[in-house]
Coordinates of C-alpha atoms and ligand atoms in Angstrom, one line a residue:
Chain A
M1 CA -40.8 -69.4 21.8
N2 CA -38.9 -66.2 21.8
A3 CA -36.8 -65.4 18.7
I4 CA -34.2 -63.5 20.7
E5 CA -33.5 -63.6 24.5
V6 CA -30.9 -61.4 26.0
D7 CA -29.9 -61.5 29.7
D8 CA -27.7 -59.0 31.4
L9 CA -25.6 -58.5 28.4
V10 CA -22.4 -56.5 28.8
K11 CA -19.9 -55.6 26.2
R12 CA -16.7 -53.7 27.0
Y13 CA -14.1 -52.3 24.6
G14 CA -11.1 -52.0 26.8
D15 CA -12.2 -50.0 29.8
F16 CA -15.2 -48.5 27.9
E17 CA -18.5 -50.2 28.5
A18 CA -20.5 -49.9 25.3
V19 CA -23.4 -52.1 26.5
R20 CA -24.1 -52.0 30.2
G21 CA -26.2 -54.9 31.2
I22 CA -29.3 -55.1 29.0
S23 CA -32.0 -57.7 29.0
F24 CA -34.9 -58.1 26.6
R25 CA -37.1 -60.6 24.7
V26 CA -38.1 -60.4 21.1
K27 CA -41.1 -62.6 20.2
R28 CA -41.3 -64.7 17.2
G29 CA -42.7 -62.9 14.2
E30 CA -42.5 -59.4 15.5
I31 CA -40.6 -56.4 14.4
F32 CA -38.6 -55.1 17.3
A33 CA -36.7 -51.8 17.2
F34 CA -33.8 -50.5 19.2
L35 CA -34.2 -46.7 19.1
G36 CA -31.4 -44.6 20.4
P37 CA -28.9 -41.8 19.6
N38 CA -25.5 -42.5 18.0
G39 CA -23.2 -44.2 20.4
A40 CA -26.0 -45.8 22.4
G41 CA -24.6 -49.3 21.8
K42 CA -27.0 -50.5 19.2
T43 CA -24.5 -51.7 16.7
T44 CA -22.5 -53.4 19.4
T45 CA -25.6 -55.3 20.5
V46 CA -26.3 -56.4 16.9
H47 CA -22.7 -57.6 16.5
V48 CA -22.9 -59.7 19.7
L49 CA -26.3 -61.1 18.6
T50 CA -24.9 -62.0 15.2
T51 CA -21.8 -63.7 16.7
L52 CA -19.3 -61.2 15.4
L53 CA -18.4 -60.1 18.9
K54 CA -18.1 -62.1 22.1
P55 CA -20.1 -60.6 25.0
T56 CA -18.0 -59.6 28.0
S57 CA -20.6 -61.1 30.3
G58 CA -24.2 -62.1 30.2
G59 CA -25.8 -64.2 27.5
A60 CA -28.0 -64.3 24.5
T61 CA -29.9 -66.8 22.4
V62 CA -31.0 -66.2 18.8
A63 CA -33.5 -68.5 17.2
G64 CA -33.1 -70.9 20.1
H65 CA -29.3 -71.1 20.0
D66 CA -26.7 -69.6 22.2
V67 CA -24.6 -67.0 20.4
V68 CA -21.4 -68.0 22.2
R69 CA -21.7 -71.7 22.4
E70 CA -23.4 -72.4 19.1
P71 CA -22.3 -69.6 16.7
D72 CA -22.7 -71.7 13.6
A73 CA -26.2 -72.7 14.4
V74 CA -27.1 -69.0 15.0
R75 CA -25.3 -68.0 11.7
R76 CA -27.4 -70.4 9.7
K77 CA -30.6 -68.9 11.0
I78 CA -29.9 -65.2 10.7
G79 CA -29.6 -62.6 8.0
I80 CA -28.1 -59.2 8.5
V81 CA -27.8 -55.8 6.8
F82 CA -24.9 -54.0 8.4
Q83 CA -24.9 -50.4 9.2
D84 CA -22.0 -49.8 6.8
M85 CA -22.2 -51.1 3.3
S86 CA -20.8 -54.6 3.0
L87 CA -21.2 -55.3 -0.7
D88 CA -18.3 -56.1 -3.0
S89 CA -18.4 -52.9 -5.0
E90 CA -16.2 -54.3 -7.8
L91 CA -18.7 -57.0 -8.6
T92 CA -22.1 -56.7 -10.2
A93 CA -25.4 -57.0 -8.3
Y94 CA -26.0 -60.5 -9.6
E95 CA -22.5 -61.6 -8.7
N96 CA -22.9 -60.3 -5.2
M97 CA -26.1 -62.3 -4.8
L98 CA -24.6 -65.4 -6.4
I99 CA -21.6 -65.4 -4.1
H100 CA -23.7 -64.9 -1.0
G101 CA -26.0 -67.7 -2.0
R102 CA -23.2 -70.2 -2.6
I103 CA -21.5 -69.3 0.6
Y104 CA -24.8 -70.2 2.4
G105 CA -24.8 -73.5 0.6
L106 CA -27.4 -72.7 -2.1
G107 CA -26.9 -73.6 -5.8
G108 CA -28.3 -74.6 -9.1
N109 CA -31.6 -73.5 -10.4
E110 CA -33.0 -73.0 -7.0
L111 CA -30.5 -70.2 -6.4
K112 CA -31.0 -68.7 -9.8
D113 CA -34.7 -68.5 -9.3
K114 CA -34.4 -67.0 -5.8
I115 CA -31.9 -64.4 -7.0
E116 CA -34.2 -63.4 -9.8
R117 CA -37.3 -63.2 -7.5
L118 CA -35.4 -61.1 -4.9
L119 CA -33.8 -58.7 -7.4
K120 CA -37.2 -58.1 -8.9
F121 CA -38.6 -57.6 -5.4
V122 CA -36.2 -54.8 -4.7
E123 CA -36.5 -53.5 -8.3
L124 CA -32.9 -54.1 -9.2
W125 CA -33.4 -56.9 -11.8
D126 CA -32.7 -54.5 -14.7
F127 CA -29.5 -53.4 -13.1
R128 CA -28.2 -56.8 -12.2
D129 CA -25.2 -56.7 -14.5
R130 CA -24.0 -53.3 -13.3
Q131 CA -21.1 -53.0 -10.9
V132 CA -22.3 -52.1 -7.4
K133 CA -19.9 -49.1 -7.3
T134 CA -22.1 -47.4 -9.8
F135 CA -25.2 -47.8 -7.5
S136 CA -26.7 -45.0 -5.4
G137 CA -26.9 -45.4 -1.7
G138 CA -30.5 -46.5 -1.9
M139 CA -29.8 -49.1 -4.6
Q140 CA -27.0 -50.5 -2.5
R141 CA -29.3 -50.8 0.5
R142 CA -31.9 -52.5 -1.5
L143 CA -29.4 -55.0 -2.8
E144 CA -28.2 -55.7 0.7
I145 CA -31.8 -56.3 1.8
A146 CA -32.3 -58.7 -1.1
R147 CA -29.0 -60.4 -0.3
S148 CA -29.9 -60.8 3.4
L149 CA -33.2 -62.6 2.4
L150 CA -31.6 -65.1 0.0
H151 CA -31.0 -67.8 2.5
E152 CA -34.4 -67.3 4.1
P153 CA -33.3 -66.3 7.6
E154 CA -35.6 -66.9 10.6
V155 CA -34.3 -63.7 12.3
L156 CA -33.3 -60.7 10.3
F157 CA -31.1 -57.9 11.7
L158 CA -31.2 -54.5 10.1
D159 CA -28.7 -52.1 11.6
E160 CA -29.9 -48.5 10.7
P161 CA -31.3 -49.6 7.4
T162 CA -32.1 -46.1 6.1
I163 CA -29.2 -44.1 7.6
G164 CA -28.1 -41.4 5.3
L165 CA -30.8 -41.9 2.7
D166 CA -33.2 -39.3 1.4
P167 CA -36.8 -39.3 2.7
Q168 CA -38.3 -40.9 -0.4
T169 CA -35.8 -43.7 -0.5
R170 CA -36.4 -44.3 3.2
A171 CA -40.2 -44.6 2.7
H172 CA -39.5 -47.0 -0.1
I173 CA -37.3 -49.2 2.0
W174 CA -39.9 -49.3 4.8
D175 CA -42.3 -50.7 2.2
Y176 CA -39.8 -53.5 1.4
I177 CA -39.3 -54.3 5.0
R178 CA -43.0 -54.5 5.7
A179 CA -43.6 -56.5 2.5
M180 CA -40.9 -59.0 3.2
K181 CA -42.0 -59.4 6.8
E182 CA -45.5 -60.3 5.5
E183 CA -44.2 -62.7 2.9
H184 CA -41.5 -64.5 4.9
D185 CA -43.0 -64.6 8.4
M186 CA -39.7 -63.8 10.1
T187 CA -38.6 -61.9 13.1
V188 CA -37.0 -58.5 12.4
F189 CA -34.6 -56.8 14.8
L190 CA -34.0 -53.3 13.7
T191 CA -31.9 -50.5 15.1
T192 CA -32.4 -46.8 14.3
H193 CA -32.0 -43.3 15.5
Y194 CA -35.0 -42.1 13.5
M195 CA -38.0 -42.1 15.7
D196 CA -40.4 -42.1 12.8
E197 CA -38.7 -45.3 11.5
A198 CA -39.2 -47.1 14.8
E199 CA -42.8 -45.8 15.0
M200 CA -43.7 -46.8 11.4
L201 CA -42.2 -50.3 11.5
A202 CA -41.9 -51.7 14.9
D203 CA -44.4 -53.7 17.0
R204 CA -42.3 -53.0 20.0
I205 CA -39.5 -50.5 20.7
A206 CA -36.7 -50.5 23.2
I207 CA -35.2 -47.0 23.8
M208 CA -31.5 -47.2 24.4
D209 CA -29.1 -44.6 25.7
H210 CA -25.5 -44.9 26.9
G211 CA -25.5 -48.7 26.8
K212 CA -28.8 -49.2 28.7
I213 CA -32.4 -49.8 27.8
I214 CA -34.3 -47.0 29.5
A215 CA -37.8 -47.9 28.4
E216 CA -39.5 -50.6 26.4
G217 CA -43.0 -51.1 25.0
T218 CA -45.2 -50.3 22.0
A219 CA -45.0 -46.8 20.7
D220 CA -48.3 -46.0 22.4
E221 CA -47.2 -47.4 25.7
L222 CA -44.0 -45.4 25.5
K223 CA -45.9 -42.2 24.8
G224 CA -48.2 -43.0 27.7
L225 CA -45.2 -42.4 29.9
I226 CA -45.6 -38.7 29.4
G227 CA -49.2 -37.6 29.2
N228 CA -51.6 -36.8 26.4
D229 CA -50.2 -33.5 25.0
V230 CA -46.9 -31.7 25.3
I231 CA -46.5 -28.0 25.4
Y232 CA -43.2 -26.2 24.9
L233 CA -42.9 -22.7 26.2
R234 CA -40.2 -20.0 26.0
I235 CA -40.9 -17.6 28.7
K236 CA -39.4 -14.5 30.4
A237 CA -39.9 -14.7 34.2
P238 CA -39.2 -11.9 36.7
E239 CA -37.3 -14.2 38.9
E240 CA -35.2 -17.3 38.2
L241 CA -36.9 -19.7 35.8
R242 CA -39.0 -22.2 37.7
C243 CA -41.3 -24.9 36.8
L244 CA -45.0 -23.9 36.6
K245 CA -47.4 -25.4 39.0
A246 CA -51.1 -25.8 38.5
D247 CA -53.7 -28.6 38.8
F248 CA -54.0 -29.0 35.0
I249 CA -50.2 -29.4 34.6
R250 CA -49.3 -33.1 35.0
G251 CA -45.6 -32.7 34.5
C252 CA -43.1 -29.9 34.0
K253 CA -39.5 -29.9 33.0
L254 CA -36.9 -27.2 32.4
L255 CA -35.0 -28.1 29.2
P256 CA -31.3 -27.3 28.8
D257 CA -32.1 -25.1 25.9
G258 CA -34.0 -22.7 28.2
R259 CA -37.5 -23.9 27.2
V260 CA -40.1 -25.3 29.6
R261 CA -41.9 -28.5 28.7
L262 CA -45.4 -29.1 30.2
D263 CA -47.3 -32.4 30.0
V264 CA -51.1 -31.8 30.0
E265 CA -54.3 -33.7 29.4
N266 CA -55.5 -31.5 26.6
A267 CA -53.4 -28.7 25.1
A268 CA -56.4 -26.8 23.6
G269 CA -58.1 -26.5 27.0
A270 CA -54.9 -25.9 28.9
L271 CA -53.5 -23.0 26.8
P272 CA -56.0 -20.3 27.9
R273 CA -55.5 -21.3 31.6
L274 CA -51.8 -21.2 31.0
F275 CA -51.9 -17.6 29.7
E276 CA -53.9 -16.6 32.8
L277 CA -51.5 -18.3 35.1
A278 CA -48.6 -16.5 33.3
S279 CA -50.0 -13.0 33.4
S280 CA -51.0 -13.4 37.1
G281 CA -47.4 -14.4 37.9
G282 CA -45.8 -11.6 35.8
I283 CA -44.4 -14.1 33.4
K284 CA -44.1 -13.2 29.7
I285 CA -44.7 -16.0 27.2
L286 CA -42.4 -15.5 24.2
E287 CA -43.2 -18.6 22.3
V288 CA -45.6 -21.6 22.5
T289 CA -45.7 -24.8 20.6
Y290 CA -47.7 -27.9 21.4
H291 CA -48.3 -31.3 19.9
R292 CA -49.1 -34.9 20.6
P293 CA -46.1 -36.6 22.3
T294 CA -43.6 -38.2 20.0
L295 CA -41.0 -40.7 20.8
N296 CA -38.6 -37.8 20.8
D297 CA -40.6 -36.3 23.7
V298 CA -40.4 -39.6 25.5
F299 CA -36.6 -39.7 25.0
L300 CA -36.4 -36.0 26.1
H301 CA -38.5 -36.9 29.1
L302 CA -36.3 -39.8 30.1
T303 CA -32.9 -38.3 29.4
G304 CA -33.3 -34.5 29.1
R305 CA -31.7 -34.7 25.6
E306 CA -33.1 -35.1 22.1
I307 CA -32.4 -38.3 20.2
R308 CA -31.1 -36.4 17.2
E309 CA -29.2 -33.3 17.8
D310 CA -27.4 -31.8 15.0
A311 CA -24.2 -31.7 17.0
D312 CA -24.7 -35.4 17.6
E313 CA -25.0 -36.1 13.9
R314 CA -21.9 -34.2 13.1
E315 CA -20.0 -36.0 15.8
A316 CA -21.4 -39.3 14.5
M317 CA -20.1 -38.6 11.1
K318 CA -16.7 -37.9 12.5
V319 CA -16.7 -41.1 14.5
K320 CA -17.8 -42.9 11.4
M321 CA -15.0 -41.5 9.3
R322 CA -12.6 -42.5 12.1
T323 CA -13.9 -46.1 12.4
R324 CA -13.7 -46.4 8.6
M325 CA -10.1 -45.7 8.9
R326 CA -9.6 -47.9 11.9
M327 CA -8.9 -51.4 11.0
W328 CA -10.1 -54.6 12.6
G329 CA -8.2 -55.8 15.5
R330 CA -7.7 -59.5 16.5
R331 CA -9.2 -61.6 19.2
R332 CA -6.7 -62.1 21.9
Chain B
M1 CA -15.6 -77.2 -1.2
R2 CA -18.4 -74.8 -2.3
V3 CA -17.1 -72.0 -0.2
F4 CA -13.6 -72.5 -1.5
T5 CA -14.7 -72.5 -5.2
T6 CA -16.9 -69.5 -4.5
M7 CA -14.0 -67.5 -3.2
V8 CA -11.9 -68.5 -6.2
Y9 CA -14.7 -67.4 -8.4
R10 CA -14.9 -64.1 -6.6
E11 CA -11.2 -63.3 -7.2
L12 CA -11.4 -64.2 -10.9
K13 CA -14.5 -62.0 -11.3
R14 CA -13.0 -59.1 -9.4
F15 CA -10.0 -59.2 -11.6
S16 CA -11.8 -59.5 -14.8
H17 CA -13.9 -56.4 -14.0
S18 CA -10.9 -54.3 -13.5
R19 CA -9.4 -53.5 -16.8
A20 CA -6.8 -51.1 -15.4
R21 CA -5.4 -53.9 -13.2
V22 CA -5.3 -56.4 -16.1
I23 CA -3.4 -54.0 -18.3
G24 CA -1.2 -52.6 -15.5
S25 CA -0.1 -56.0 -14.4
I26 CA 1.1 -56.9 -18.0
V27 CA 2.7 -53.6 -18.8
N28 CA 4.9 -53.4 -15.8
P29 CA 6.8 -56.6 -16.4
L30 CA 7.0 -55.8 -20.1
I31 CA 8.8 -52.6 -19.3
W32 CA 11.3 -54.5 -17.2
L33 CA 11.8 -57.1 -19.8
I34 CA 12.2 -54.7 -22.8
F35 CA 13.9 -51.6 -21.3
F36 CA 15.9 -53.2 -18.5
G37 CA 16.5 -56.5 -20.4
K38 CA 17.5 -55.0 -23.7
G39 CA 19.5 -52.3 -22.0
W40 CA 21.8 -54.8 -20.2
S41 CA 21.8 -57.3 -23.0
G42 CA 24.3 -55.2 -25.0
V43 CA 26.5 -54.8 -22.0
F44 CA 26.5 -58.5 -21.2
N45 CA 27.0 -59.6 -24.8
N46 CA 30.5 -61.2 -24.2
P47 CA 31.8 -64.7 -23.1
M48 CA 32.7 -63.5 -19.6
A49 CA 29.1 -62.4 -19.0
A50 CA 27.7 -65.6 -20.5
S51 CA 29.7 -67.6 -17.9
I52 CA 28.2 -65.5 -15.1
F53 CA 24.7 -66.0 -16.4
G54 CA 24.9 -69.8 -16.7
G55 CA 25.9 -69.9 -20.3
V56 CA 22.8 -68.2 -21.7
D57 CA 22.3 -64.7 -23.1
Y58 CA 21.1 -62.1 -20.6
M59 CA 17.6 -61.9 -22.0
T60 CA 17.1 -65.7 -21.6
Y61 CA 18.5 -65.5 -18.1
L62 CA 16.2 -62.6 -17.2
V63 CA 12.8 -64.0 -18.5
P64 CA 12.3 -66.6 -15.8
G65 CA 13.1 -64.0 -13.2
I66 CA 10.6 -61.5 -14.6
V67 CA 7.9 -64.2 -14.8
A68 CA 8.5 -65.0 -11.2
M69 CA 8.5 -61.3 -10.3
T70 CA 5.2 -60.8 -12.1
V71 CA 3.6 -63.7 -10.2
F72 CA 5.1 -62.4 -7.0
N73 CA 3.9 -58.8 -7.3
M74 CA 0.5 -59.9 -8.5
S75 CA -0.1 -62.5 -5.8
F76 CA 1.2 -60.2 -3.0
M77 CA -1.2 -57.5 -4.1
Q78 CA -4.1 -60.0 -4.3
G79 CA -3.3 -61.2 -0.8
I80 CA -2.8 -57.8 0.8
T81 CA -5.9 -56.3 -0.7
I82 CA -7.9 -58.3 1.9
I83 CA -7.3 -55.1 3.8
W84 CA -9.9 -53.5 1.5
D85 CA -12.4 -56.2 2.3
K86 CA -11.8 -55.4 6.0
Q87 CA -12.3 -51.7 5.3
F88 CA -15.3 -52.0 3.1
G89 CA -17.2 -54.6 5.0
F90 CA -17.1 -57.6 2.7
L91 CA -15.2 -59.5 5.3
K92 CA -18.0 -59.1 7.8
E93 CA -20.2 -60.8 5.3
I94 CA -17.9 -63.8 5.4
L95 CA -17.5 -63.8 9.1
V96 CA -21.2 -63.9 9.8
A97 CA -21.9 -66.7 7.3
P98 CA -22.2 -70.3 8.5
A99 CA -19.1 -71.2 6.3
S100 CA -15.7 -72.6 7.1
R101 CA -13.3 -69.7 7.4
T102 CA -10.4 -71.9 6.5
E103 CA -12.0 -72.8 3.3
A104 CA -13.0 -69.2 2.6
I105 CA -9.5 -67.8 3.1
L106 CA -7.8 -70.7 1.2
G107 CA -10.2 -70.0 -1.6
R108 CA -9.2 -66.4 -1.6
I109 CA -5.5 -67.2 -1.6
T110 CA -5.9 -69.8 -4.3
G111 CA -7.9 -67.4 -6.4
G112 CA -5.1 -64.8 -6.0
A113 CA -2.5 -67.4 -7.0
I114 CA -4.4 -68.4 -10.1
M115 CA -4.8 -64.8 -11.2
A116 CA -1.1 -64.3 -10.6
M117 CA -0.2 -67.4 -12.6
M118 CA -2.3 -66.3 -15.5
Q119 CA -0.4 -63.0 -15.6
G120 CA 2.8 -65.1 -15.6
I121 CA 1.5 -67.1 -18.5
I122 CA 0.9 -64.0 -20.6
I123 CA 4.3 -62.6 -19.9
L124 CA 5.9 -65.9 -20.6
A125 CA 4.1 -66.3 -23.9
L126 CA 5.2 -62.8 -25.0
S127 CA 8.8 -63.6 -23.9
F128 CA 9.2 -66.4 -26.4
A129 CA 9.6 -63.6 -29.0
L130 CA 12.5 -62.1 -27.0
A131 CA 14.5 -65.0 -25.6
D132 CA 15.6 -68.5 -26.3
L133 CA 13.3 -70.5 -24.1
K134 CA 12.4 -74.1 -23.8
L135 CA 8.8 -75.0 -24.5
S136 CA 9.1 -78.2 -22.5
G137 CA 9.9 -76.1 -19.4
V138 CA 6.7 -74.1 -19.5
L139 CA 4.5 -76.5 -17.5
P140 CA 6.9 -77.2 -14.6
A141 CA 7.7 -73.5 -14.4
L142 CA 4.0 -72.6 -14.1
G143 CA 3.7 -75.2 -11.4
M144 CA 6.4 -73.3 -9.5
A145 CA 4.7 -70.0 -10.2
F146 CA 1.5 -71.4 -8.7
L147 CA 3.3 -72.4 -5.5
V148 CA 4.9 -69.0 -5.2
G149 CA 1.5 -67.5 -5.8
I150 CA 0.0 -69.5 -2.9
A151 CA 3.0 -68.7 -0.6
I152 CA 3.0 -65.0 -1.3
A153 CA -0.8 -64.4 -1.4
G154 CA -0.8 -66.2 2.0
M155 CA 1.9 -63.9 3.2
G156 CA 0.0 -60.9 2.0
V157 CA -3.2 -62.0 3.8
A158 CA -1.3 -62.8 7.0
I159 CA 0.3 -59.3 6.9
A160 CA -2.9 -57.5 6.1
L161 CA -4.9 -59.2 8.9
R162 CA -2.3 -57.9 11.3
M163 CA -2.4 -54.4 10.0
T164 CA -4.4 -52.0 12.1
S165 CA -4.4 -49.0 9.7
M166 CA -4.0 -48.2 6.1
E167 CA -1.1 -46.0 6.9
G168 CA 1.5 -48.7 6.7
F169 CA 0.2 -50.0 3.4
Q170 CA 2.5 -48.2 1.0
M171 CA 5.4 -48.7 3.3
I172 CA 4.9 -52.4 3.5
I173 CA 4.8 -52.7 -0.2
M174 CA 8.1 -50.8 -0.5
M175 CA 9.8 -52.6 2.3
I176 CA 8.8 -56.1 1.3
M177 CA 8.2 -56.2 -2.4
L178 CA 11.3 -54.4 -3.7
P179 CA 13.9 -56.1 -1.5
M180 CA 12.3 -59.5 -2.1
T181 CA 12.5 -58.9 -5.8
F182 CA 16.1 -57.8 -5.7
L183 CA 17.1 -60.7 -3.4
S184 CA 15.5 -63.3 -5.5
G185 CA 18.2 -63.6 -8.1
A186 CA 15.8 -62.5 -10.8
F187 CA 18.3 -59.9 -12.2
Y188 CA 21.7 -61.3 -11.2
P189 CA 23.1 -64.5 -9.6
I190 CA 22.9 -64.6 -5.8
N191 CA 26.2 -66.5 -5.3
T192 CA 28.3 -63.4 -5.9
M193 CA 26.3 -61.3 -3.3
P194 CA 27.7 -60.5 0.1
D195 CA 27.1 -63.3 2.6
W196 CA 24.4 -61.5 4.6
M197 CA 22.5 -60.8 1.4
Q198 CA 22.9 -64.4 0.3
W199 CA 21.4 -65.5 3.6
L200 CA 18.4 -63.2 3.1
S201 CA 18.0 -64.6 -0.4
K202 CA 17.8 -68.1 1.0
V203 CA 14.8 -67.3 3.2
N204 CA 13.1 -65.7 0.3
P205 CA 10.5 -68.0 -1.4
L206 CA 10.9 -66.2 -4.7
T207 CA 14.6 -67.2 -4.9
Y208 CA 13.6 -70.9 -5.3
A209 CA 11.0 -70.2 -8.0
V210 CA 13.5 -68.1 -10.0
D211 CA 16.2 -70.8 -9.5
G212 CA 13.9 -73.7 -10.6
S213 CA 12.1 -72.0 -13.4
R214 CA 15.4 -70.7 -14.8
Y215 CA 16.5 -74.4 -15.1
Y216 CA 13.2 -75.4 -16.8
L217 CA 12.9 -72.5 -19.2
A218 CA 16.6 -71.5 -19.9
G219 CA 18.5 -74.7 -19.0
V220 CA 20.7 -72.9 -16.4
T221 CA 22.1 -75.3 -13.8
P222 CA 20.1 -74.7 -10.6
T223 CA 21.9 -73.3 -7.5
F224 CA 20.0 -75.4 -5.0
G225 CA 19.0 -78.4 -7.1
M226 CA 15.5 -79.1 -8.3
T227 CA 14.5 -81.3 -5.3
V228 CA 15.3 -78.5 -2.9
D229 CA 13.5 -75.9 -5.0
W230 CA 10.3 -77.9 -5.1
L231 CA 10.4 -78.9 -1.5
V232 CA 11.1 -75.4 -0.3
L233 CA 8.3 -73.9 -2.5
G234 CA 5.8 -76.6 -1.5
G235 CA 6.7 -76.2 2.1
L236 CA 6.5 -72.4 2.1
A237 CA 3.2 -72.5 0.3
A238 CA 1.7 -74.8 2.9
L239 CA 3.3 -72.8 5.8
L240 CA 2.3 -69.3 4.7
A241 CA -1.2 -70.3 3.6
G242 CA -1.5 -72.2 6.9
I243 CA -0.5 -69.1 8.9
A244 CA -3.0 -67.0 7.0
A245 CA -5.8 -69.5 7.7
L246 CA -5.0 -69.6 11.4
E247 CA -4.9 -65.9 11.6
F248 CA -8.2 -65.6 9.7
R249 CA -9.9 -68.1 12.0
K250 CA -9.1 -65.7 14.9
A251 CA -10.2 -62.6 13.0
T252 CA -12.9 -60.6 14.7
I253 CA -14.2 -57.1 14.4
D254 CA -13.4 -55.2 17.6
Ligands
ADP401 N1 -14.3 -51.2 18.2 C1 -14.6 -50.3 19.1 N2 -13.6 -50.0 20.0 C2 -13.9 -49.0 21.0 N3 -15.0 -48.4 21.2 C3 -16.0 -48.7 20.3 C4 -15.9 -49.7 19.3 N4 -17.0 -49.8 18.6 C5 -17.9 -48.9 19.2 N5 -17.3 -48.3 20.2 C6 -17.9 -47.3 21.1 O1 -19.0 -47.9 21.7 C7 -20.1 -47.1 21.8 C8 -21.3 -47.7 21.2 O2 -21.1 -47.8 19.8 P1 -22.2 -48.4 18.8 O3 -22.5 -49.8 19.3 O4 -21.6 -48.4 17.5 O5 -23.4 -47.4 19.0 P2 -24.6 -47.1 18.0 O6 -24.7 -48.2 17.0 O7 -25.8 -47.1 18.9 O8 -24.3 -45.8 17.4 C9 -19.7 -45.8 21.2 O9 -19.3 -44.9 22.2 C10 -18.5 -46.2 20.3 O10 -17.6 -45.1 20.2
MG402 MG1 -24.7 -48.1 15.0

């Protein structure tokens, strides 16, 4: 059985279509990642799957239950770590865990033991009586992960679990995610705009952009969409910049930043031939880089843009500040 | 019931963690009682004034009003601060849980009312040193304080759930809390106000709590009668908490 099944899901905010007809399956026990830039529609999808938003059209089941018709059955089986912090910062770590557990119907010694085990698991047991507002971002994230596991969900949603954290803390959180997946045998649905995160954690990845899934598969399958190696060139050509053509070049693309991207079988063998080709055509090569394809190259290949552009990041921060100030509306 | 008691627990914990709020909520009414109360006590120290204030000295007249005001301010703040839960995500945590939303929001309102009532108890205890109050009136007066707490916390929640930005927050506090306090009869009798003000007073839940607890604590003859006071308070508590619950059931995040 599939843990998540989504068919032709559409979500509109007013006139704006944030999710534009996506379909996918997540198998039981796998870690599935949504990879995409800010504004792709990842959080919106998570909110629909976790019953917080009603889809505009299309349908979804999570853990075998329909998210619209059986929201309570879905809620009992899922855990979620929201993109934005959702702890009660006035309360202590322990109190946050206790309240969550009791809301999910747990109690007594069973709950106490679980809280202790999970707080130890995320290494916050020694800080259990400190108010959450004194915690660092990484500590808050760890507490949220521990909290989401308290009621032993079948399907766990992690919306950008390491956004805004430093590299060390991120690696640390990846360790927890892998360890808890091993221990609890659950399905994990994760969203991220960090390609390394998707690559490190996910069994399968769906690349999302502008509300659509543009590719789906394992990291290797996705990279297979390009070629074996990728070469980036900055060149000065006598005429207008064109794509280079030769039998050893499997793909060529002019990038908006003025560079040329070539997909080749083997960069080491291709480079000498490339220089020959250039000099015979009167082209001056100003800069060469090459590497094995990354998911970013895949994204670039599919969309012509990078997943993470700095402008994107800054824009995202602005959007985030704005949404923080925007309050919740009401269902009509 | 578990969700209800958990939310009550949360309110109590949140309050006990915040020393500034505990102290602030006691100091403010004390300032009113001592500086405002003692200030006017001298002015009203004559038989004419005593007849205006139901035959008791001004301090004794004022205390039930200040206790009700304390409960009112406190419970309104407790209710309206659900806006912070919205802002800082805790509400999503409730909405995504397989828990009764009605129970959750009633728990939050009740927790707020209990906190407010406890502030009222502290002010009342201190007031025995300042005024000539009846010990026998304490329990029924607190019962009224609890109902006001439920009604006003419910009102605060209902307002906050409809707010779409933080911008109106200060304004709502000014536009609702101050007028309701002045219209409640806490500081002066309402029957000498202009008609339109009297009308506003009569739709103000606080008025009935002041009227009723002034009878219990100071022995002043109630304006509306005790049955009316209790019925109105009980009815408003049920009505406003009910509106808050309905609103919360519809709450979503887009
Ligand atoms: N409540 C909302 N009202 C209107 N537009 C929204 C709302 N939430 C998100 N959006 C828009 O929908 C798009 C997708 O947002 P989101 O799902 O948060 O993307 P992601 O999580 O991939 O960054 C964005 O363009 C965003 O601005
Ligand atoms: Mg997001």
